[in-house]
Coordinates of C-alpha atoms in Angstrom, one line a residue:
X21 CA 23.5 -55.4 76.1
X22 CA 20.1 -54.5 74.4
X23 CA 18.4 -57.6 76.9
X24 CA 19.9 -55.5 80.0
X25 CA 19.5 -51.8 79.6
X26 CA 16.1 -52.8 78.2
X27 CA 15.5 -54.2 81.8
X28 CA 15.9 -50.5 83.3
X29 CA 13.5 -49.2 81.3
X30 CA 16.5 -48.2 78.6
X31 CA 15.9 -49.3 75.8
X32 CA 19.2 -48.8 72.9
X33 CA 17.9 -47.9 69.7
X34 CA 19.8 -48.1 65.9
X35 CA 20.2 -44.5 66.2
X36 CA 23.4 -45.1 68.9
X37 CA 25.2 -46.8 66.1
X38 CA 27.4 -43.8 63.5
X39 CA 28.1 -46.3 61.0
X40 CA 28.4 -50.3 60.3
X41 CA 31.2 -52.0 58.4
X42 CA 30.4 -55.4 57.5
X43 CA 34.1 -56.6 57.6
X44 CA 36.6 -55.6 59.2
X45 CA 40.3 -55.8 57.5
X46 CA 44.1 -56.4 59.0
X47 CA 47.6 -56.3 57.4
X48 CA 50.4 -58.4 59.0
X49 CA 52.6 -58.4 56.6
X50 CA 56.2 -57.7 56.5
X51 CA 56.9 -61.0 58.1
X52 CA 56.9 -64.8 58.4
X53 CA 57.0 -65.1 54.8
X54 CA 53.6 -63.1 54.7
X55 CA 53.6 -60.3 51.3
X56 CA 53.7 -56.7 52.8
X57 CA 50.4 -56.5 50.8
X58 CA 48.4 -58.9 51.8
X59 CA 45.0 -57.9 53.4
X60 CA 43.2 -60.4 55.9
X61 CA 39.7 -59.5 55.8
X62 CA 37.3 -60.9 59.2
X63 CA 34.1 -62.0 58.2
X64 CA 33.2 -60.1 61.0
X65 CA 30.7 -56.5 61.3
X66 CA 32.5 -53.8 62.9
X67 CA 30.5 -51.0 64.4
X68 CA 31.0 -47.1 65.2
X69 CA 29.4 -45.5 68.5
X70 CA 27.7 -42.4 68.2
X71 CA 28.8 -41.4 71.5
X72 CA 26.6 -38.4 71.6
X73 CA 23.5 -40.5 71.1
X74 CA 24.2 -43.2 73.3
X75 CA 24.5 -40.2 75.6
X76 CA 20.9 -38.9 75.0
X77 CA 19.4 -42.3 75.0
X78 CA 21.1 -43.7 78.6
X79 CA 19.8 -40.1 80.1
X80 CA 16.5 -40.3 81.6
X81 CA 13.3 -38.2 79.9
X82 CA 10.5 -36.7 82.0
X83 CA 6.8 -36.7 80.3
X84 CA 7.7 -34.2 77.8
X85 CA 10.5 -35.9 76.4
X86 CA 13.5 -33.9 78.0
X87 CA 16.5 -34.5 80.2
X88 CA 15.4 -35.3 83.8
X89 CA 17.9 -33.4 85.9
X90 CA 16.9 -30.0 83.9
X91 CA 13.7 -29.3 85.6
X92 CA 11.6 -32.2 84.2
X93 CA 8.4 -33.2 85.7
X94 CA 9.8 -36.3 87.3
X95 CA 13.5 -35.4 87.7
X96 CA 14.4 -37.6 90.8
X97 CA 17.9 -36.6 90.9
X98 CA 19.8 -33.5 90.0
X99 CA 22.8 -32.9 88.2
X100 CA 25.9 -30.5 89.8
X101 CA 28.8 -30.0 87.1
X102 CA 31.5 -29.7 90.0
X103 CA 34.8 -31.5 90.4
X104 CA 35.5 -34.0 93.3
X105 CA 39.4 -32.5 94.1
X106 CA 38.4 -32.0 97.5
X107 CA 39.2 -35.7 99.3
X108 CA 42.2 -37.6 98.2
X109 CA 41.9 -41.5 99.8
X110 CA 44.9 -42.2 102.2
X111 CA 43.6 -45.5 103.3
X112 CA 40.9 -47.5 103.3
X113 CA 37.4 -45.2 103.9
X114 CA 39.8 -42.8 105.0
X115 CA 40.3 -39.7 103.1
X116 CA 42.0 -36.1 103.2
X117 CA 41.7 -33.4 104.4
X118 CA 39.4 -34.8 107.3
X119 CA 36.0 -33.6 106.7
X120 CA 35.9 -34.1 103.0
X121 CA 34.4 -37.7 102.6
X122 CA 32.6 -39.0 105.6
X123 CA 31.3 -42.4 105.3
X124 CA 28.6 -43.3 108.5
X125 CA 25.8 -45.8 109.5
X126 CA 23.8 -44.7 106.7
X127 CA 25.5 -43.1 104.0
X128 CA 28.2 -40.7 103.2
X129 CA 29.0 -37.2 103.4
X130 CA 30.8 -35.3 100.2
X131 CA 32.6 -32.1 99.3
X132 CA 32.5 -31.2 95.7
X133 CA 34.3 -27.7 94.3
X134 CA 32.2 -26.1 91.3
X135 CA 34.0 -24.7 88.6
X136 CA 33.4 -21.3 90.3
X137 CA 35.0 -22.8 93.5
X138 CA 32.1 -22.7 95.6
X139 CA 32.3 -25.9 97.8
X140 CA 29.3 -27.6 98.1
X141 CA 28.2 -30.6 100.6
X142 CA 26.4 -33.4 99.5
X143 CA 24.8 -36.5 101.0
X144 CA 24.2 -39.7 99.5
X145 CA 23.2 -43.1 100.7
X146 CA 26.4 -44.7 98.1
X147 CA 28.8 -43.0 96.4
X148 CA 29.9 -44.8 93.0
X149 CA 32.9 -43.1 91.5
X150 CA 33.1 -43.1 87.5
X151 CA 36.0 -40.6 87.3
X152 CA 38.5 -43.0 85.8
X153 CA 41.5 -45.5 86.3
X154 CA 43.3 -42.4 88.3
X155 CA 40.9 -42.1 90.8
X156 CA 41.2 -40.0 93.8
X157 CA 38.9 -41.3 95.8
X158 CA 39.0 -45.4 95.2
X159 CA 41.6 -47.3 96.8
X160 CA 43.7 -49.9 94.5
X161 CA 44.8 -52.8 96.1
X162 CA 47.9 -53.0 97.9
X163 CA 48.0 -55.4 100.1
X164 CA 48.1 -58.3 96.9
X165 CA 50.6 -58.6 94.5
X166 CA 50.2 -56.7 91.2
X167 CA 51.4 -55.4 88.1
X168 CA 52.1 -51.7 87.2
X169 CA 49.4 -50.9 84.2
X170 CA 50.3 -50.7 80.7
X171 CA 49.4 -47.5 78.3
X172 CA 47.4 -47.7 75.1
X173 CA 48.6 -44.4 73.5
X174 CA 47.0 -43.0 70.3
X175 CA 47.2 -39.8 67.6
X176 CA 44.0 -39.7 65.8
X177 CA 42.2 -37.5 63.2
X178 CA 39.2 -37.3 61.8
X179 CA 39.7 -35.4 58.3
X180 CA 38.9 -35.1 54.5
X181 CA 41.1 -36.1 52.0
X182 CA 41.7 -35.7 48.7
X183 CA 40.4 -37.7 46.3
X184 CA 40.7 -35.9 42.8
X185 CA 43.1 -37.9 41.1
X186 CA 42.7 -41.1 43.2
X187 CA 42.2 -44.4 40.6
X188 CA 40.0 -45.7 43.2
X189 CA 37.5 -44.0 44.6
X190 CA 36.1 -47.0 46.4
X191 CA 39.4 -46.8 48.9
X192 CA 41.2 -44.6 50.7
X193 CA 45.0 -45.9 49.8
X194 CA 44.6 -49.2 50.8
X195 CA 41.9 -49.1 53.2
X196 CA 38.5 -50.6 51.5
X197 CA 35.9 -47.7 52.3
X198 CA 33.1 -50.3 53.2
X199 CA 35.3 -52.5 55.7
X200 CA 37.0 -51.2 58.6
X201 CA 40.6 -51.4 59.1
X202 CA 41.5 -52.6 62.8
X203 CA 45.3 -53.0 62.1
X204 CA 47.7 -52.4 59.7
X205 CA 50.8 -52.9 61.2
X206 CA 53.4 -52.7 58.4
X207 CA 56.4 -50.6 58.8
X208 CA 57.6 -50.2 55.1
X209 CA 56.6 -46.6 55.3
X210 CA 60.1 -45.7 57.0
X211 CA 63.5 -46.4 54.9
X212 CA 65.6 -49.4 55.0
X213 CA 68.3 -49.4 58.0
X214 CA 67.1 -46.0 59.7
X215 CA 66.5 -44.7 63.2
X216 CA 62.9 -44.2 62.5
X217 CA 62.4 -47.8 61.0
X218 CA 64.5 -49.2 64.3
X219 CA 62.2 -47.3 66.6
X220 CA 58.8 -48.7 64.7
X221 CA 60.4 -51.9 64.9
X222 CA 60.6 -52.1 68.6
X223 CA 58.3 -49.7 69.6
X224 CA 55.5 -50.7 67.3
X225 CA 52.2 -48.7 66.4
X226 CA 49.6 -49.7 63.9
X227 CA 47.3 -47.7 61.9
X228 CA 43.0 -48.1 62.5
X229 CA 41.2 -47.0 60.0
X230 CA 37.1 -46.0 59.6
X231 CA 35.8 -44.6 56.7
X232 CA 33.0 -42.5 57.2
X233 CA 30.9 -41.2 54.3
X234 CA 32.8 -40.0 51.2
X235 CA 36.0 -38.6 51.6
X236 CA 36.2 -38.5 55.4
X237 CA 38.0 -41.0 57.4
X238 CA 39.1 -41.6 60.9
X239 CA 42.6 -42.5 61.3
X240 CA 44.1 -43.4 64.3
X241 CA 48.3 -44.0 64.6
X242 CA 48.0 -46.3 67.7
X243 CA 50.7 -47.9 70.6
X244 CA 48.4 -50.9 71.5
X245 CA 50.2 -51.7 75.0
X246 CA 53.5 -50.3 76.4
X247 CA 55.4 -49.7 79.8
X248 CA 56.0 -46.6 79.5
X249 CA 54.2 -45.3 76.9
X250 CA 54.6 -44.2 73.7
X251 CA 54.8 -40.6 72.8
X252 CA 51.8 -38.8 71.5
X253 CA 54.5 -37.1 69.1
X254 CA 56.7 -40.1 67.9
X255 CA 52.4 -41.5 66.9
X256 CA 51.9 -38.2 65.3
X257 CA 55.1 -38.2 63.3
X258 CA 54.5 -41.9 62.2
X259 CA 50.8 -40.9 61.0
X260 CA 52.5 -38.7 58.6
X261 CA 54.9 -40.7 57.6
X262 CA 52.4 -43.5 56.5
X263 CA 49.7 -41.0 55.3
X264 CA 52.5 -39.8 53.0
X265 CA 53.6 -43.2 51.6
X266 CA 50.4 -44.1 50.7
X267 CA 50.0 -41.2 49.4
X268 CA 46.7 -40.0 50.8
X269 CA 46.7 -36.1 51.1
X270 CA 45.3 -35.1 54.4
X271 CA 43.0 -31.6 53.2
X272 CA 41.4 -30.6 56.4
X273 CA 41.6 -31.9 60.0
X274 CA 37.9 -31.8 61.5
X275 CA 39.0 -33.3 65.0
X276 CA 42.2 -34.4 66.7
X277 CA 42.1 -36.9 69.0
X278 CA 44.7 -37.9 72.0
X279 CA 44.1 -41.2 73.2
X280 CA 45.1 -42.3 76.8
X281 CA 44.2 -45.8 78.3
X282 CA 45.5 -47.8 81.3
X283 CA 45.9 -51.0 81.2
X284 CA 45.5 -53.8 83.9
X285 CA 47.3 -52.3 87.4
X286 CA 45.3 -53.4 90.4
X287 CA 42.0 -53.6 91.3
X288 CA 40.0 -51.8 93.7
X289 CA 40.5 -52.8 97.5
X290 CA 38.1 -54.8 99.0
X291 CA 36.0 -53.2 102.2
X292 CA 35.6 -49.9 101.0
X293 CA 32.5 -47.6 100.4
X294 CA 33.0 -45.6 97.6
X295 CA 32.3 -48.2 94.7
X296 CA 34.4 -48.0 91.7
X297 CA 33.1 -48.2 88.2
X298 CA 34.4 -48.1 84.8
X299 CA 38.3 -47.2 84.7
X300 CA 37.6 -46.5 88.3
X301 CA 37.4 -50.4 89.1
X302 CA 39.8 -51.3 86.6
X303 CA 37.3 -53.2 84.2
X304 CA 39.1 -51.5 81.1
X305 CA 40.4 -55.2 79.2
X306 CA 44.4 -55.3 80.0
X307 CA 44.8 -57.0 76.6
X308 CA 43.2 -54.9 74.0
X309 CA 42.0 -51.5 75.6
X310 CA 38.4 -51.9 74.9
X311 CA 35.8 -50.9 77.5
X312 CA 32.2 -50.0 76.6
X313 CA 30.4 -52.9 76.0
X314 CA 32.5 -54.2 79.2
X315 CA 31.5 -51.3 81.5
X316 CA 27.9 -51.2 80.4
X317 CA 27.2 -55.1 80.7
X318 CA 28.9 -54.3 84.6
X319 CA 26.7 -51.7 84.8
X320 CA 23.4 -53.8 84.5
X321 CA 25.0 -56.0 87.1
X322 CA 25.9 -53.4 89.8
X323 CA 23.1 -51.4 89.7
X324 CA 21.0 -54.4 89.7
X325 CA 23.0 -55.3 93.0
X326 CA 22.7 -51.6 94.5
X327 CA 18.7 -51.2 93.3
X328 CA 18.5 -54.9 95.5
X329 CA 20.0 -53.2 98.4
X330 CA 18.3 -49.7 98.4
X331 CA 14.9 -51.0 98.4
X332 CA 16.1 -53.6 101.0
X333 CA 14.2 -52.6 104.5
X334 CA 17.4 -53.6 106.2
X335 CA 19.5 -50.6 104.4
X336 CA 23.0 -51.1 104.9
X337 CA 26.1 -49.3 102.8
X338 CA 28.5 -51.8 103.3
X339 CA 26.9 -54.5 102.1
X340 CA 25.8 -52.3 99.4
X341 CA 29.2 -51.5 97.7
X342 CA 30.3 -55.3 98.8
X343 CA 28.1 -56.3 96.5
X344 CA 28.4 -54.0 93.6
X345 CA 31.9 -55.1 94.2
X346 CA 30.9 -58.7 94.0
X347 CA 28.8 -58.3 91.0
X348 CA 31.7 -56.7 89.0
X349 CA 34.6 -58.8 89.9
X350 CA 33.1 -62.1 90.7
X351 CA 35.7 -64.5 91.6
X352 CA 35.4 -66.4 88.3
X353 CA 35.8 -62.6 86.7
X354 CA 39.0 -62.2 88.4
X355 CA 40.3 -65.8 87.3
X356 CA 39.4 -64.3 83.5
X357 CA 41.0 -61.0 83.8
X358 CA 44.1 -62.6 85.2
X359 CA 44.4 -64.7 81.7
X360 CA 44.2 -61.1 79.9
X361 CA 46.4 -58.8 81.9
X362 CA 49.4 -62.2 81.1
X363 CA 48.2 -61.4 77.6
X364 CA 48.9 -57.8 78.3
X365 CA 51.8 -58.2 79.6
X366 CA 53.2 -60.8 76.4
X367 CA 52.3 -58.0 73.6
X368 CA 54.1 -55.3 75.6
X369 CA 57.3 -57.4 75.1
X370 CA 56.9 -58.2 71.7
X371 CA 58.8 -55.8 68.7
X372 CA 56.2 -55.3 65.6
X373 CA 57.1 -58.9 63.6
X374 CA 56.2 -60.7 67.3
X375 CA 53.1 -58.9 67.2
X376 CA 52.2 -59.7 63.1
X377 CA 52.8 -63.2 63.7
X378 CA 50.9 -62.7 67.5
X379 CA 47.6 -61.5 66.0
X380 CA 48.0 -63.1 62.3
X381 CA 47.9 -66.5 64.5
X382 CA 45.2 -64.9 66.9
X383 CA 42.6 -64.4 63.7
X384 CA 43.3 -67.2 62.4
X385 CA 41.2 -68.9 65.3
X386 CA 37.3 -69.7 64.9
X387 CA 35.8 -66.2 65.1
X388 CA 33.8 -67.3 68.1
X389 CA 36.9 -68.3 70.1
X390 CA 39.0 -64.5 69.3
X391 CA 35.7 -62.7 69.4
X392 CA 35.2 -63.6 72.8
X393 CA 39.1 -63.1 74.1
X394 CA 38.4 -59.2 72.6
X395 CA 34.7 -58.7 74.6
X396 CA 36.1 -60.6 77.3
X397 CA 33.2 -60.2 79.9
X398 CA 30.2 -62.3 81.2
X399 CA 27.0 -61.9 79.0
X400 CA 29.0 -60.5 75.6
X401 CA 29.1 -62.9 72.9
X402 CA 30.9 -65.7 73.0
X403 CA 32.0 -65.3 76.6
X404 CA 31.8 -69.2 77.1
X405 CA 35.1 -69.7 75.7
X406 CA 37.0 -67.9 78.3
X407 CA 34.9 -67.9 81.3
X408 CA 35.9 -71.0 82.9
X409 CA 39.6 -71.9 83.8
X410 CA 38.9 -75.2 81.2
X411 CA 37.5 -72.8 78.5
X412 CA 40.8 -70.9 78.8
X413 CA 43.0 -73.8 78.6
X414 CA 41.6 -74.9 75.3
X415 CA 41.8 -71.3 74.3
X416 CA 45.5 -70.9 74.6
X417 CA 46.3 -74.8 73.7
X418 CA 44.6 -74.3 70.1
X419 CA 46.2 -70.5 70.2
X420 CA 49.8 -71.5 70.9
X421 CA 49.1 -74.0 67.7
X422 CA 48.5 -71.7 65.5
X423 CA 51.4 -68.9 65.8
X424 CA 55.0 -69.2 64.0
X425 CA 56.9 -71.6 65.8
X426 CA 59.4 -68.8 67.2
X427 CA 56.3 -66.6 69.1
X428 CA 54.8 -70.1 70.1
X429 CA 58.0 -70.8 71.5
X430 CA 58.4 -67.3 73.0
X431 CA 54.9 -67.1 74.5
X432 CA 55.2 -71.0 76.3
X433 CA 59.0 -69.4 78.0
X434 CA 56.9 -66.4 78.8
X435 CA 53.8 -68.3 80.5
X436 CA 57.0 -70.1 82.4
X437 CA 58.9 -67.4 83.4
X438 CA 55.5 -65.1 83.9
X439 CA 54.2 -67.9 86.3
X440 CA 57.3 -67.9 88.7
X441 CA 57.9 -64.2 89.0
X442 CA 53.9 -63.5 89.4
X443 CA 52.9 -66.4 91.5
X444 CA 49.6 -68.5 91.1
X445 CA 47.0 -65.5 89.0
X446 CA 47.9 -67.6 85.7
X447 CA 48.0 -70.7 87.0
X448 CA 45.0 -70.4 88.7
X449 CA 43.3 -69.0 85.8
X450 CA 43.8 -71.9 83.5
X451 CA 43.8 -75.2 86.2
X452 CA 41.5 -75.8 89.0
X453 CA 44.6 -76.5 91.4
X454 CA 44.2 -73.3 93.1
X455 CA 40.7 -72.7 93.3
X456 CA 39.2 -69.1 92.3
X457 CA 40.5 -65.7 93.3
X458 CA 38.9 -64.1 96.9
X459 CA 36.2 -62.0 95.6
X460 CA 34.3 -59.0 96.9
X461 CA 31.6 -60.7 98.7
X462 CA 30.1 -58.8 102.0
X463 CA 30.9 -60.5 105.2
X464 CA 28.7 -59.6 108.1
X465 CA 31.6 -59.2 110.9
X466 CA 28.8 -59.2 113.5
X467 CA 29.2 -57.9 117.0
X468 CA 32.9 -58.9 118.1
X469 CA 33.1 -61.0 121.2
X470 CA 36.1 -59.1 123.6
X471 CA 38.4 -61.6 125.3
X472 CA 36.2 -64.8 127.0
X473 CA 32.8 -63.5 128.4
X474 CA 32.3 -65.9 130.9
X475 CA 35.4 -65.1 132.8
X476 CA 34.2 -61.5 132.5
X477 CA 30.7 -61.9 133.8
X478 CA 31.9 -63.9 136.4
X479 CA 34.4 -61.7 138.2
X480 CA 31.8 -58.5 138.0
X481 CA 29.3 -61.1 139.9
X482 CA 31.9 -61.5 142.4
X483 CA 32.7 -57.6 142.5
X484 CA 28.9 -57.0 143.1
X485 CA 29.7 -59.9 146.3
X486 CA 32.6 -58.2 147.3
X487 CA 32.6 -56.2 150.3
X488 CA 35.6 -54.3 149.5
X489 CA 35.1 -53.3 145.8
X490 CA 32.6 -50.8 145.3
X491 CA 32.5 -50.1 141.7
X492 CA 31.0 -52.7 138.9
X493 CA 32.5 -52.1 135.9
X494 CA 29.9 -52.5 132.5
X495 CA 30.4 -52.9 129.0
X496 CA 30.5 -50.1 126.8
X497 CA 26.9 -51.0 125.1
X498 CA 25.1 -51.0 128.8
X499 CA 27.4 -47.6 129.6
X500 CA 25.9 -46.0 126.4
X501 CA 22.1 -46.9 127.1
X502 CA 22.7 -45.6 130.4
X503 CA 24.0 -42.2 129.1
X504 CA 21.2 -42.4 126.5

């Protein structure tokens, strides 16, 4: 990621990174003959974005070392904080109320509403929308067969707790303060045989864990995929629950956060102008929720595609966003999400000991091999083990042997059953029977050729012979040069 913001002049510096664990821990336990207690610790660095530094680094400075956009020496662009409510897409490069979103020759025509509801009209030569996987403006594909998305739902504070009479200052319950906790997903914090217990059991959530610096700590009560979602509440309630059997005393709450993220669902339709980025093209992974390092490895690629085509002499928008398309969701891209949103779809229909023995099995791999499942995108590390429909083969073979034998035998029914009601995205994405997905490649449709030509030019010749007819029709190119 360094390598390619580094290449647009963007260099990422240490300060972007809050904090470093340098092993990240998991609890499983609770079933599959695996102790309640037992920690699996990944020999594997875990690292906190500072989101408002990454901010300030990706923004562009002017010679005195502020903000182009704010009046800086050499702002090229300019910066409106309005919302685009205006259009709404109906169909493809169609959009409504007319007027709102015009796409042309050249570029495109916009209507944006400021806070203040002033409407203002702007012009750009592409128009690349980052608001998110509920767009208003990108179309989703409907003309191929898809899945609904999935929801990753989560409660989370950041607070200070209470660490007067703790024995162990060096954790926070059971949470190691120098190692971050990506999952604990035990359940013995609700009593034996109760509703609450029943609904964790088939509904499942786990706790994620940072510690920060001394007694503050990020929790976060998490639903890692489900159709329909989880309840912000029923996550709250469980946070609780477990804070207060591990008895860890919440003192003050700093910052509350509600997490929303979809899942899979379609991707963009192809031929459109408006390029789609972020959740916007669906590039969100439909297995595990995670999405920076994904969307800003796509964003070297893309705006390497759309910096080739506006400095191209030959300027032309549809080839523009075709391309951006192209460079996001590559054909072999496609085949590798299709592996993941199968994955998806498997942990949303597992209860909480399917998905202890699931990811127990999962870490148990060669960190090279799970690492690069998680990232899950071309150029992030270890990428080589799932980018090719051989790669992904060997991944799953070796993954099926190491879960319990009943989710092995769950997840090989699944891939059956998954394969015949979805059709050939899995298959394809693990065999080279079925070649790659259709990409987003720009096809130059030319000039079209009405009807036979030669038939055409020959009957006005004998109109212009005729001594009855008086009037030679033209084509419509020749009518409008006349005109001209």
């Amino acid at each position: 990621i360094r390598s390619v913001f580094a290449s647009f002049d963007q260099p990422l510096g240490p300060d972007c990174i809050d904090r470093t664990w340098d092993v990240t821990d998991c609890f499983f336990g609770g079933s599959f003959d695996i102790p309640v207690d037992n920690r699996m610790r990944l020999d594997r660095p875990y690292c906190r974005v500072d989101r408002h530094a990454l901010r300030r680094t990706l923004s562009p400075k002017d010679d005195d070392g502020e903000e182009e956009g704010k009046g800086g020496s050499r702002a090229n662009y300019r910066v409106m904080r309005a919302n685009h409510v205006v259009s709404r897409s109906t169909s493809i490069n169609i959009y409504s109320p007319p007027g709102s979103m015009v796409h042309d020759g050249s570029g495109t025509t916009a209507l944006l509403r400021s806070k203040d509801g002033t409407i203002a009209s702007v012009r750009a030569r592409l128009v690349v929308d980052c608001t998110g996987h509920e767009t208003r403006v990108v179309r989703k594909d409907d003309r191929a067969k898809s899945i609904p998305p999935g929801f990753q739902i989560a409660y989370g504070v950041l607070a200070r707790v209470d660490e007067t009479n703790v024995p162990d200052v060096d954790s926070v319950g059971p949470y190691y303060k120098e190692a971050m906790t990506l999952f604990d997903y035990r359940t013995d914090h609700f009593p034996d045989n109760s509703n609450e217990l029943s609904k964790a059991e088939n509904a499942p959530t786990f706790m994620y864990a940072m510690p920060l610096e001394n007694d503050r700590i990020f929790f976060e009560e998490t639903s890692l995929v489900a159709r329909p979602a989880v309840s912000f509440r029923e996550c709250k309630e469980r946070f609780h629950a477990r804070m207060e059997h591990l008895g860890i005393t919440v003192m003050e709450v700093e910052e509350e956060e509600f997490c929303y993220i979809p899942m899979g669902g379609p991707l963009p339709a192809r031929d459109q102008r408006v390029v789609g980025f972020g959740g916007a093209a669906a590039m969100v992974h439909p297995s595990t929720g995670y999405h920076l390092c994904r969307a800003m490895m796509g964003a070297g690629a893309a705006a390497g595609a759309i910096r080739e085509e506006l400095s191209s002499s030959e300027w032309n928008p549809d080839r523009a966003a075709a391309r951006a398309y192209d460079a996001i969701w590559s054909p072999s891209n496609v085949a590798q999400r299709n592996f993941a949103v199968y994955g998806g779809e498997f942990l949303m229909k597992q209860n909480v000991e399917g998905l202890r023995g699931f990811f127990d099995g999962f870490f148990r791999l060669e960190a090279p091999m799970w690492g690069g499942f998680l990232a899950g995108w071309p150029g992030l590390p270890s990428n080589e083990y799932h980018e090719t429909w051989y790669a992904r083969l060997v991944f799953g073979l070796t993954f099926v042997s190491k879960l319990p034998p009943r989710v092995a035998l769950d997840m090989l029914g699944s891939i059956v059953s998954y394969s015949i009601s979805e059709g050939v995205p899995l298959p394809q994405s693990v065999t080279p029977l079925f070649g790659l997905p259709m990409g987003y490649g720009y096809k130059d449709k030319g000039k079209a050729a009405q009807g036979d030509v030669a038939a055409k030019s020959e009957a006005r010749e004998m109109i212009v012979e005729s001594s009855v007819e008086d009037v030679v029709p033209v084509d419509f190119e020749e009518s409008e040069a006349l005109v001209g």
